[in-house]
Amino acid sequence: QKEVEQNSGPLSVPEGAIASLNCTYSDRGSQSFFWYRQYSGKSPELIMFIYSNGDKEDGRFTAQLNKASQYVSLLIRDSQPSDSATYLCAASWGKLQFGAGTQVVVTP
Amino acid sequence: EADIYQTPRYLVIGTGKKITLECSQTMGHDKMYWYQQDPGMELHLIHYSYGVNSTEKGDLSSESTVSRIRTEHFPLTLESARPSHTSQYLCASSGDSWTGVGEQFFGPGTRLTVL
């Protein structure tokens, strides 16, 4: 069992809609969680991090954390074609563990 | 400007050659990492270092070796390259946070092709 699980997708989202990405993690000791975006052929770039239960908003992005259920999610509002990428979830408990990523395709 | 650098960006070499992929960071981070990633596939941690003279193998077995003589420098070496080493190699660094491990920042990567 992977320590950080994500649906591989692809997740197809119409332009302007909300993309919802989910991630579960196995270690209850995880303290912090990160979302990265990776365009094809490029390196991952950090979008958001979240430490506390609840929601954290940054522009069109909202990260949600529920430690009791061991899941973290990312919402992308008003999805744009430029949001088409693979989104990596990462959880930290001593070292950072990455999920395999969810591919998002925003269709015009 | 604080950043993380990798050279070369692209490398095409023949089988059996020795290569060193360079990674340097000016972010003042103690922790550095090497990942291997094939196109469309997930990241695999192959080496990491939490400080000078400290190196550890990652989750994916690799024939490469690393060294950490200076805080800002974390080179990766392949003594004898093979076609199976063809991949993208990503270097990252991170600082500390109250949780112990902060977010990782990635370099631009080196795309290695071994013929």
JSON list of C-alpha atoms in Angstrom, two decimals:
[
{"chain": "A", "resi": 1, "resn": "GLN", "atom": "CA", "xyz": [0.00, 0.00, 0.00]},
{"chain": "A", "resi": 2, "resn": "LYS", "atom": "CA", "xyz": [1.34, 3.38, -0.97]},
{"chain": "A", "resi": 3, "resn": "GLU", "atom": "CA", "xyz": [1.77, 5.86, 1.84]},
{"chain": "A", "resi": 4, "resn": "VAL", "atom": "CA", "xyz": [0.19, 8.68, -0.15]},
{"chain": "A", "resi": 5, "resn": "GLU", "atom": "CA", "xyz": [-2.59, 7.70, -2.54]},
{"chain": "A", "resi": 6, "resn": "GLN", "atom": "CA", "xyz": [-4.04, 9.73, -5.40]},
{"chain": "A", "resi": 7, "resn": "ASN", "atom": "CA", "xyz": [-6.36, 8.89, -8.24]},
{"chain": "A", "resi": 8, "resn": "SER", "atom": "CA", "xyz": [-4.17, 8.92, -11.35]},
{"chain": "A", "resi": 9, "resn": "GLY", "atom": "CA", "xyz": [-6.90, 10.36, -13.58]},
{"chain": "A", "resi": 10, "resn": "PRO", "atom": "CA", "xyz": [-7.06, 11.88, -16.06]},
{"chain": "A", "resi": 11, "resn": "LEU", "atom": "CA", "xyz": [-9.60, 14.20, -14.50]},
{"chain": "A", "resi": 12, "resn": "SER", "atom": "CA", "xyz": [-11.38, 16.03, -17.29]},
{"chain": "A", "resi": 13, "resn": "VAL", "atom": "CA", "xyz": [-12.81, 19.41, -16.26]},
{"chain": "A", "resi": 14, "resn": "PRO", "atom": "CA", "xyz": [-14.68, 21.91, -18.45]},
{"chain": "A", "resi": 15, "resn": "GLU", "atom": "CA", "xyz": [-13.19, 25.37, -18.55]},
{"chain": "A", "resi": 16, "resn": "GLY", "atom": "CA", "xyz": [-14.65, 27.52, -15.79]},
{"chain": "A", "resi": 17, "resn": "ALA", "atom": "CA", "xyz": [-15.69, 24.56, -13.63]},
{"chain": "A", "resi": 18, "resn": "ILE", "atom": "CA", "xyz": [-14.26, 23.42, -10.30]},
{"chain": "A", "resi": 19, "resn": "ALA", "atom": "CA", "xyz": [-11.63, 20.68, -10.30]},
{"chain": "A", "resi": 20, "resn": "SER", "atom": "CA", "xyz": [-11.61, 18.56, -7.17]},
{"chain": "A", "resi": 21, "resn": "LEU", "atom": "CA", "xyz": [-8.54, 16.46, -6.37]},
{"chain": "A", "resi": 22, "resn": "ASN", "atom": "CA", "xyz": [-8.27, 14.05, -3.46]},
{"chain": "A", "resi": 23, "resn": "CYS", "atom": "CA", "xyz": [-5.37, 12.50, -1.60]},
{"chain": "A", "resi": 24, "resn": "THR", "atom": "CA", "xyz": [-5.23, 10.06, 1.31]},
{"chain": "A", "resi": 25, "resn": "TYR", "atom": "CA", "xyz": [-2.27, 9.28, 3.51]},
{"chain": "A", "resi": 26, "resn": "SER", "atom": "CA", "xyz": [-1.47, 6.37, 5.77]},
{"chain": "A", "resi": 27, "resn": "ASP", "atom": "CA", "xyz": [0.61, 7.82, 8.59]},
{"chain": "A", "resi": 28, "resn": "ARG", "atom": "CA", "xyz": [-1.38, 9.56, 11.31]},
{"chain": "A", "resi": 29, "resn": "GLY", "atom": "CA", "xyz": [1.84, 11.23, 12.41]},
{"chain": "A", "resi": 30, "resn": "SER", "atom": "CA", "xyz": [1.88, 13.37, 9.26]},
{"chain": "A", "resi": 31, "resn": "GLN", "atom": "CA", "xyz": [2.10, 17.01, 10.21]},
{"chain": "A", "resi": 32, "resn": "SER", "atom": "CA", "xyz": [2.11, 19.00, 7.00]},
{"chain": "A", "resi": 33, "resn": "PHE", "atom": "CA", "xyz": [0.77, 18.55, 3.50]},
{"chain": "A", "resi": 34, "resn": "PHE", "atom": "CA", "xyz": [1.70, 20.04, 0.18]},
{"chain": "A", "resi": 35, "resn": "TRP", "atom": "CA", "xyz": [0.23, 20.34, -3.29]},
{"chain": "A", "resi": 36, "resn": "TYR", "atom": "CA", "xyz": [2.56, 20.62, -6.28]},
{"chain": "A", "resi": 37, "resn": "ARG", "atom": "CA", "xyz": [1.75, 21.24, -9.92]},
{"chain": "A", "resi": 38, "resn": "GLN", "atom": "CA", "xyz": [3.89, 19.63, -12.60]},
{"chain": "A", "resi": 39, "resn": "TYR", "atom": "CA", "xyz": [3.60, 20.49, -16.27]},
{"chain": "A", "resi": 40, "resn": "SER", "atom": "CA", "xyz": [4.71, 17.86, -18.75]},
{"chain": "A", "resi": 41, "resn": "GLY", "atom": "CA", "xyz": [8.50, 17.77, -18.99]},
{"chain": "A", "resi": 42, "resn": "LYS", "atom": "CA", "xyz": [8.93, 20.32, -16.19]},
{"chain": "A", "resi": 43, "resn": "SER", "atom": "CA", "xyz": [9.80, 20.06, -12.52]},
{"chain": "A", "resi": 44, "resn": "PRO", "atom": "CA", "xyz": [7.16, 20.24, -9.76]},
{"chain": "A", "resi": 45, "resn": "GLU", "atom": "CA", "xyz": [6.30, 23.65, -8.37]},
{"chain": "A", "resi": 46, "resn": "LEU", "atom": "CA", "xyz": [4.69, 24.25, -4.99]},
{"chain": "A", "resi": 47, "resn": "ILE", "atom": "CA", "xyz": [1.11, 25.53, -5.09]},
{"chain": "A", "resi": 48, "resn": "MET", "atom": "CA", "xyz": [0.03, 25.35, -1.47]},
{"chain": "A", "resi": 49, "resn": "PHE", "atom": "CA", "xyz": [0.75, 23.82, 1.89]},
{"chain": "A", "resi": 50, "resn": "ILE", "atom": "CA", "xyz": [-1.59, 23.19, 4.81]},
{"chain": "A", "resi": 51, "resn": "TYR", "atom": "CA", "xyz": [-0.93, 22.22, 8.41]},
{"chain": "A", "resi": 52, "resn": "SER", "atom": "CA", "xyz": [-4.23, 22.63, 10.21]},
{"chain": "A", "resi": 53, "resn": "ASN", "atom": "CA", "xyz": [-7.60, 20.96, 9.80]},
{"chain": "A", "resi": 54, "resn": "GLY", "atom": "CA", "xyz": [-10.02, 22.92, 7.67]},
{"chain": "A", "resi": 55, "resn": "ASP", "atom": "CA", "xyz": [-9.70, 25.01, 4.55]},
{"chain": "A", "resi": 56, "resn": "LYS", "atom": "CA", "xyz": [-6.94, 27.24, 3.29]},
{"chain": "A", "resi": 57, "resn": "GLU", "atom": "CA", "xyz": [-7.55, 29.48, 0.31]},
{"chain": "A", "resi": 58, "resn": "ASP", "atom": "CA", "xyz": [-5.04, 31.07, -2.05]},
{"chain": "A", "resi": 59, "resn": "GLY", "atom": "CA", "xyz": [-6.52, 32.71, -5.10]},
{"chain": "A", "resi": 60, "resn": "ARG", "atom": "CA", "xyz": [-8.38, 30.11, -7.16]},
{"chain": "A", "resi": 61, "resn": "PHE", "atom": "CA", "xyz": [-6.94, 27.28, -5.07]},
{"chain": "A", "resi": 62, "resn": "THR", "atom": "CA", "xyz": [-8.37, 25.87, -1.84]},
{"chain": "A", "resi": 63, "resn": "ALA", "atom": "CA", "xyz": [-6.68, 23.12, 0.15]},
{"chain": "A", "resi": 64, "resn": "GLN", "atom": "CA", "xyz": [-8.74, 21.13, 2.62]},
{"chain": "A", "resi": 65, "resn": "LEU", "atom": "CA", "xyz": [-7.35, 18.94, 5.39]},
{"chain": "A", "resi": 66, "resn": "ASN", "atom": "CA", "xyz": [-9.14, 16.38, 7.53]},
{"chain": "A", "resi": 67, "resn": "LYS", "atom": "CA", "xyz": [-6.64, 14.64, 9.81]},
{"chain": "A", "resi": 68, "resn": "ALA", "atom": "CA", "xyz": [-9.26, 12.41, 11.43]},
{"chain": "A", "resi": 69, "resn": "SER", "atom": "CA", "xyz": [-10.10, 10.90, 8.03]},
{"chain": "A", "resi": 70, "resn": "GLN", "atom": "CA", "xyz": [-6.52, 11.20, 6.78]},
{"chain": "A", "resi": 71, "resn": "TYR", "atom": "CA", "xyz": [-7.32, 13.00, 3.58]},
{"chain": "A", "resi": 72, "resn": "VAL", "atom": "CA", "xyz": [-6.34, 16.23, 1.98]},
{"chain": "A", "resi": 73, "resn": "SER", "atom": "CA", "xyz": [-7.94, 17.75, -1.09]},
{"chain": "A", "resi": 74, "resn": "LEU", "atom": "CA", "xyz": [-7.34, 20.55, -3.56]},
{"chain": "A", "resi": 75, "resn": "LEU", "atom": "CA", "xyz": [-10.07, 22.55, -5.27]},
{"chain": "A", "resi": 76, "resn": "ILE", "atom": "CA", "xyz": [-9.31, 24.62, -8.35]},
{"chain": "A", "resi": 77, "resn": "ARG", "atom": "CA", "xyz": [-12.06, 27.14, -9.04]},
{"chain": "A", "resi": 78, "resn": "ASP", "atom": "CA", "xyz": [-12.71, 28.66, -12.47]},
{"chain": "A", "resi": 79, "resn": "SER", "atom": "CA", "xyz": [-10.43, 26.09, -14.11]},
{"chain": "A", "resi": 80, "resn": "GLN", "atom": "CA", "xyz": [-8.38, 27.36, -17.04]},
{"chain": "A", "resi": 81, "resn": "PRO", "atom": "CA", "xyz": [-6.62, 25.45, -19.82]},
{"chain": "A", "resi": 82, "resn": "SER", "atom": "CA", "xyz": [-3.34, 26.54, -18.18]},
{"chain": "A", "resi": 83, "resn": "ASP", "atom": "CA", "xyz": [-4.32, 24.45, -15.16]},
{"chain": "A", "resi": 84, "resn": "SER", "atom": "CA", "xyz": [-3.89, 21.30, -17.24]},
{"chain": "A", "resi": 85, "resn": "ALA", "atom": "CA", "xyz": [-1.05, 19.50, -15.47]},
{"chain": "A", "resi": 86, "resn": "THR", "atom": "CA", "xyz": [-0.32, 16.71, -13.03]},
{"chain": "A", "resi": 87, "resn": "TYR", "atom": "CA", "xyz": [-0.96, 17.60, -9.40]},
{"chain": "A", "resi": 88, "resn": "LEU", "atom": "CA", "xyz": [1.16, 15.91, -6.75]},
{"chain": "A", "resi": 89, "resn": "CYS", "atom": "CA", "xyz": [0.11, 15.55, -3.15]},
{"chain": "A", "resi": 90, "resn": "ALA", "atom": "CA", "xyz": [2.84, 15.21, -0.52]},
{"chain": "A", "resi": 91, "resn": "ALA", "atom": "CA", "xyz": [2.71, 14.44, 3.19]},
{"chain": "A", "resi": 92, "resn": "SER", "atom": "CA", "xyz": [5.46, 15.05, 5.70]},
{"chain": "A", "resi": 93, "resn": "TRP", "atom": "CA", "xyz": [6.38, 12.81, 8.61]},
{"chain": "A", "resi": 94, "resn": "GLY", "atom": "CA", "xyz": [10.14, 13.02, 8.93]},
{"chain": "A", "resi": 95, "resn": "LYS", "atom": "CA", "xyz": [10.57, 13.21, 5.20]},
{"chain": "A", "resi": 96, "resn": "LEU", "atom": "CA", "xyz": [8.28, 14.18, 2.39]},
{"chain": "A", "resi": 97, "resn": "GLN", "atom": "CA", "xyz": [6.29, 11.38, 0.74]},
{"chain": "A", "resi": 98, "resn": "PHE", "atom": "CA", "xyz": [4.84, 12.12, -2.68]},
{"chain": "A", "resi": 99, "resn": "GLY", "atom": "CA", "xyz": [1.80, 10.56, -4.25]},
{"chain": "A", "resi": 100, "resn": "ALA", "atom": "CA", "xyz": [1.88, 9.40, -7.87]},
{"chain": "A", "resi": 101, "resn": "GLY", "atom": "CA", "xyz": [-0.11, 12.45, -9.00]},
{"chain": "A", "resi": 102, "resn": "THR", "atom": "CA", "xyz": [-3.47, 13.18, -10.63]},
{"chain": "A", "resi": 103, "resn": "GLN", "atom": "CA", "xyz": [-3.52, 14.36, -14.22]},
{"chain": "A", "resi": 104, "resn": "VAL", "atom": "CA", "xyz": [-5.96, 17.20, -14.82]},
{"chain": "A", "resi": 105, "resn": "VAL", "atom": "CA", "xyz": [-7.15, 18.14, -18.29]},
{"chain": "A", "resi": 106, "resn": "VAL", "atom": "CA", "xyz": [-9.16, 21.34, -18.64]},
{"chain": "A", "resi": 107, "resn": "THR", "atom": "CA", "xyz": [-11.19, 21.33, -21.84]},
{"chain": "A", "resi": 108, "resn": "PRO", "atom": "CA", "xyz": [-12.26, 24.59, -23.52]},
{"chain": "B", "resi": 1, "resn": "GLU", "atom": "CA", "xyz": [18.19, 35.51, -5.76]},
{"chain": "B", "resi": 2, "resn": "ALA", "atom": "CA", "xyz": [17.72, 32.25, -3.86]},
{"chain": "B", "resi": 3, "resn": "ASP", "atom": "CA", "xyz": [17.38, 29.38, -6.26]},
{"chain": "B", "resi": 4, "resn": "ILE", "atom": "CA", "xyz": [18.30, 25.80, -7.07]},
{"chain": "B", "resi": 5, "resn": "TYR", "atom": "CA", "xyz": [20.37, 25.00, -10.17]},
{"chain": "B", "resi": 6, "resn": "GLN", "atom": "CA", "xyz": [21.04, 21.87, -12.15]},
{"chain": "B", "resi": 7, "resn": "THR", "atom": "CA", "xyz": [23.54, 21.29, -14.91]},
{"chain": "B", "resi": 8, "resn": "PRO", "atom": "CA", "xyz": [23.52, 20.09, -17.55]},
{"chain": "B", "resi": 9, "resn": "ARG", "atom": "CA", "xyz": [19.85, 20.45, -18.50]},
{"chain": "B", "resi": 10, "resn": "TYR", "atom": "CA", "xyz": [20.19, 17.82, -21.23]},
{"chain": "B", "resi": 11, "resn": "LEU", "atom": "CA", "xyz": [22.82, 15.13, -21.64]},
{"chain": "B", "resi": 12, "resn": "VAL", "atom": "CA", "xyz": [23.18, 12.46, -24.30]},
{"chain": "B", "resi": 13, "resn": "ILE", "atom": "CA", "xyz": [26.04, 10.04, -23.79]},
{"chain": "B", "resi": 14, "resn": "GLY", "atom": "CA", "xyz": [27.18, 6.57, -24.75]},
{"chain": "B", "resi": 15, "resn": "THR", "atom": "CA", "xyz": [27.05, 3.44, -22.65]},
{"chain": "B", "resi": 16, "resn": "GLY", "atom": "CA", "xyz": [29.88, 2.99, -20.17]},
{"chain": "B", "resi": 17, "resn": "LYS", "atom": "CA", "xyz": [30.69, 6.66, -19.67]},
{"chain": "B", "resi": 18, "resn": "LYS", "atom": "CA", "xyz": [31.06, 8.18, -16.22]},
{"chain": "B", "resi": 19, "resn": "ILE", "atom": "CA", "xyz": [28.81, 11.17, -15.63]},
{"chain": "B", "resi": 20, "resn": "THR", "atom": "CA", "xyz": [28.18, 13.66, -12.86]},
{"chain": "B", "resi": 21, "resn": "LEU", "atom": "CA", "xyz": [24.96, 15.62, -12.60]},
{"chain": "B", "resi": 22, "resn": "GLU", "atom": "CA", "xyz": [25.43, 18.87, -10.73]},
{"chain": "B", "resi": 23, "resn": "CYS", "atom": "CA", "xyz": [23.01, 20.42, -8.26]},
{"chain": "B", "resi": 24, "resn": "SER", "atom": "CA", "xyz": [23.57, 23.61, -6.33]},
{"chain": "B", "resi": 25, "resn": "GLN", "atom": "CA", "xyz": [21.28, 25.74, -4.21]},
{"chain": "B", "resi": 26, "resn": "THR", "atom": "CA", "xyz": [21.57, 29.23, -2.80]},
{"chain": "B", "resi": 27, "resn": "MET", "atom": "CA", "xyz": [18.55, 28.87, -0.53]},
{"chain": "B", "resi": 28, "resn": "GLY", "atom": "CA", "xyz": [20.54, 28.09, 2.60]},
{"chain": "B", "resi": 29, "resn": "HIS", "atom": "CA", "xyz": [18.82, 24.72, 2.99]},
{"chain": "B", "resi": 30, "resn": "ASP", "atom": "CA", "xyz": [20.37, 21.84, 4.89]},
{"chain": "B", "resi": 31, "resn": "LYS", "atom": "CA", "xyz": [18.31, 19.11, 3.24]},
{"chain": "B", "resi": 32, "resn": "MET", "atom": "CA", "xyz": [18.79, 18.08, -0.39]},
{"chain": "B", "resi": 33, "resn": "TYR", "atom": "CA", "xyz": [17.28, 15.31, -2.50]},
{"chain": "B", "resi": 34, "resn": "TRP", "atom": "CA", "xyz": [17.62, 13.52, -5.84]},
{"chain": "B", "resi": 35, "resn": "TYR", "atom": "CA", "xyz": [14.58, 12.10, -7.61]},
{"chain": "B", "resi": 36, "resn": "GLN", "atom": "CA", "xyz": [14.29, 10.04, -10.75]},
{"chain": "B", "resi": 37, "resn": "GLN", "atom": "CA", "xyz": [11.21, 10.42, -12.91]},
{"chain": "B", "resi": 38, "resn": "ASP", "atom": "CA", "xyz": [10.34, 8.77, -16.21]},
{"chain": "B", "resi": 39, "resn": "PRO", "atom": "CA", "xyz": [7.89, 10.59, -18.54]},
{"chain": "B", "resi": 40, "resn": "GLY", "atom": "CA", "xyz": [4.34, 10.41, -17.22]},
{"chain": "B", "resi": 41, "resn": "MET", "atom": "CA", "xyz": [5.42, 8.44, -14.20]},
{"chain": "B", "resi": 42, "resn": "GLU", "atom": "CA", "xyz": [5.73, 9.20, -10.50]},
{"chain": "B", "resi": 43, "resn": "LEU", "atom": "CA", "xyz": [8.70, 10.68, -8.65]},
{"chain": "B", "resi": 44, "resn": "HIS", "atom": "CA", "xyz": [11.09, 8.20, -7.09]},
{"chain": "B", "resi": 45, "resn": "LEU", "atom": "CA", "xyz": [13.46, 9.33, -4.33]},
{"chain": "B", "resi": 46, "resn": "ILE", "atom": "CA", "xyz": [16.93, 7.88, -4.98]},
{"chain": "B", "resi": 47, "resn": "HIS", "atom": "CA", "xyz": [19.17, 9.82, -2.57]},
{"chain": "B", "resi": 48, "resn": "TYR", "atom": "CA", "xyz": [18.88, 12.42, 0.15]},
{"chain": "B", "resi": 49, "resn": "SER", "atom": "CA", "xyz": [21.10, 14.35, 2.52]},
{"chain": "B", "resi": 50, "resn": "TYR", "atom": "CA", "xyz": [20.26, 16.17, 5.72]},
{"chain": "B", "resi": 51, "resn": "GLY", "atom": "CA", "xyz": [23.58, 17.97, 5.93]},
{"chain": "B", "resi": 52, "resn": "VAL", "atom": "CA", "xyz": [27.27, 17.98, 5.10]},
{"chain": "B", "resi": 53, "resn": "ASN", "atom": "CA", "xyz": [28.84, 14.50, 5.08]},
{"chain": "B", "resi": 54, "resn": "SER", "atom": "CA", "xyz": [25.40, 12.91, 5.47]},
{"chain": "B", "resi": 55, "resn": "THR", "atom": "CA", "xyz": [23.90, 10.90, 2.61]},
{"chain": "B", "resi": 56, "resn": "GLU", "atom": "CA", "xyz": [21.22, 8.22, 2.52]},
{"chain": "B", "resi": 57, "resn": "LYS", "atom": "CA", "xyz": [19.70, 6.00, -0.13]},
{"chain": "B", "resi": 58, "resn": "GLY", "atom": "CA", "xyz": [16.11, 6.66, -1.01]},
{"chain": "B", "resi": 59, "resn": "ASP", "atom": "CA", "xyz": [13.13, 4.45, -1.70]},
{"chain": "B", "resi": 60, "resn": "LEU", "atom": "CA", "xyz": [14.22, 3.42, -5.20]},
{"chain": "B", "resi": 61, "resn": "SER", "atom": "CA", "xyz": [17.41, 1.45, -5.59]},
{"chain": "B", "resi": 62, "resn": "SER", "atom": "CA", "xyz": [19.86, 3.28, -7.80]},
{"chain": "B", "resi": 63, "resn": "GLU", "atom": "CA", "xyz": [23.33, 2.55, -9.12]},
{"chain": "B", "resi": 64, "resn": "SER", "atom": "CA", "xyz": [24.24, 6.20, -8.72]},
{"chain": "B", "resi": 65, "resn": "THR", "atom": "CA", "xyz": [26.19, 7.69, -5.83]},
{"chain": "B", "resi": 66, "resn": "VAL", "atom": "CA", "xyz": [26.09, 11.13, -4.22]},
{"chain": "B", "resi": 67, "resn": "SER", "atom": "CA", "xyz": [28.31, 13.27, -2.06]},
{"chain": "B", "resi": 68, "resn": "ARG", "atom": "CA", "xyz": [27.71, 16.27, 0.21]},
{"chain": "B", "resi": 69, "resn": "ILE", "atom": "CA", "xyz": [30.95, 18.05, 0.95]},
{"chain": "B", "resi": 70, "resn": "ARG", "atom": "CA", "xyz": [29.46, 21.54, 0.90]},
{"chain": "B", "resi": 71, "resn": "THR", "atom": "CA", "xyz": [26.02, 22.57, 2.10]},
{"chain": "B", "resi": 72, "resn": "GLU", "atom": "CA", "xyz": [25.07, 24.13, -1.21]},
{"chain": "B", "resi": 73, "resn": "HIS", "atom": "CA", "xyz": [26.31, 21.35, -3.50]},
{"chain": "B", "resi": 74, "resn": "PHE", "atom": "CA", "xyz": [24.90, 17.82, -3.98]},
{"chain": "B", "resi": 75, "resn": "PRO", "atom": "CA", "xyz": [26.27, 16.11, -7.11]},
{"chain": "B", "resi": 76, "resn": "LEU", "atom": "CA", "xyz": [25.08, 12.73, -8.38]},
{"chain": "B", "resi": 77, "resn": "THR", "atom": "CA", "xyz": [27.50, 10.38, -10.16]},
{"chain": "B", "resi": 78, "resn": "LEU", "atom": "CA", "xyz": [26.99, 7.38, -12.40]},
{"chain": "B", "resi": 79, "resn": "GLU", "atom": "CA", "xyz": [30.26, 5.44, -12.78]},
{"chain": "B", "resi": 80, "resn": "SER", "atom": "CA", "xyz": [29.16, 3.57, -15.88]},
{"chain": "B", "resi": 81, "resn": "ALA", "atom": "CA", "xyz": [26.03, 4.78, -17.61]},
{"chain": "B", "resi": 82, "resn": "ARG", "atom": "CA", "xyz": [23.63, 2.30, -19.20]},
{"chain": "B", "resi": 83, "resn": "PRO", "atom": "CA", "xyz": [20.50, 2.77, -21.33]},
{"chain": "B", "resi": 84, "resn": "SER", "atom": "CA", "xyz": [18.40, 1.81, -18.27]},
{"chain": "B", "resi": 85, "resn": "HIS", "atom": "CA", "xyz": [19.62, 5.04, -16.64]},
{"chain": "B", "resi": 86, "resn": "THR", "atom": "CA", "xyz": [17.81, 7.10, -19.25]},
{"chain": "B", "resi": 87, "resn": "SER", "atom": "CA", "xyz": [15.42, 9.30, -17.28]},
{"chain": "B", "resi": 88, "resn": "GLN", "atom": "CA", "xyz": [14.82, 12.77, -15.85]},
{"chain": "B", "resi": 89, "resn": "TYR", "atom": "CA", "xyz": [16.76, 13.53, -12.68]},
{"chain": "B", "resi": 90, "resn": "LEU", "atom": "CA", "xyz": [15.37, 16.19, -10.36]},
{"chain": "B", "resi": 91, "resn": "CYS", "atom": "CA", "xyz": [17.22, 17.80, -7.50]},
{"chain": "B", "resi": 92, "resn": "ALA", "atom": "CA", "xyz": [15.36, 19.44, -4.62]},
{"chain": "B", "resi": 93, "resn": "SER", "atom": "CA", "xyz": [16.12, 21.16, -1.34]},
{"chain": "B", "resi": 94, "resn": "SER", "atom": "CA", "xyz": [14.16, 21.98, 1.77]},
{"chain": "B", "resi": 95, "resn": "GLY", "atom": "CA", "xyz": [14.55, 23.87, 4.97]},
{"chain": "B", "resi": 96, "resn": "ASP", "atom": "CA", "xyz": [13.17, 23.11, 8.40]},
{"chain": "B", "resi": 97, "resn": "SER", "atom": "CA", "xyz": [9.73, 23.95, 9.67]},
{"chain": "B", "resi": 98, "resn": "TRP", "atom": "CA", "xyz": [7.99, 23.44, 13.01]},
{"chain": "B", "resi": 99, "resn": "THR", "atom": "CA", "xyz": [6.87, 20.08, 11.65]},
{"chain": "B", "resi": 100, "resn": "GLY", "atom": "CA", "xyz": [10.47, 19.05, 11.05]},
{"chain": "B", "resi": 101, "resn": "VAL", "atom": "CA", "xyz": [10.43, 18.95, 7.25]},
{"chain": "B", "resi": 102, "resn": "GLY", "atom": "CA", "xyz": [9.55, 21.97, 5.16]},
{"chain": "B", "resi": 103, "resn": "GLU", "atom": "CA", "xyz": [8.36, 22.17, 1.60]},
{"chain": "B", "resi": 104, "resn": "GLN", "atom": "CA", "xyz": [10.75, 21.04, -1.12]},
{"chain": "B", "resi": 105, "resn": "PHE", "atom": "CA", "xyz": [11.84, 23.30, -3.94]},
{"chain": "B", "resi": 106, "resn": "PHE", "atom": "CA", "xyz": [12.89, 21.67, -7.19]},
{"chain": "B", "resi": 107, "resn": "GLY", "atom": "CA", "xyz": [15.56, 22.48, -9.72]},
{"chain": "B", "resi": 108, "resn": "PRO", "atom": "CA", "xyz": [14.79, 22.46, -13.45]},
{"chain": "B", "resi": 109, "resn": "GLY", "atom": "CA", "xyz": [15.98, 18.87, -13.88]},
{"chain": "B", "resi": 110, "resn": "THR", "atom": "CA", "xyz": [18.49, 17.06, -16.06]},
{"chain": "B", "resi": 111, "resn": "ARG", "atom": "CA", "xyz": [17.17, 14.90, -18.86]},
{"chain": "B", "resi": 112, "resn": "LEU", "atom": "CA", "xyz": [19.65, 12.08, -19.38]},
{"chain": "B", "resi": 113, "resn": "THR", "atom": "CA", "xyz": [19.71, 9.85, -22.44]},
{"chain": "B", "resi": 114, "resn": "VAL", "atom": "CA", "xyz": [22.16, 6.95, -22.56]},
{"chain": "B", "resi": 115, "resn": "LEU", "atom": "CA", "xyz": [22.62, 5.41, -26.00]}
]
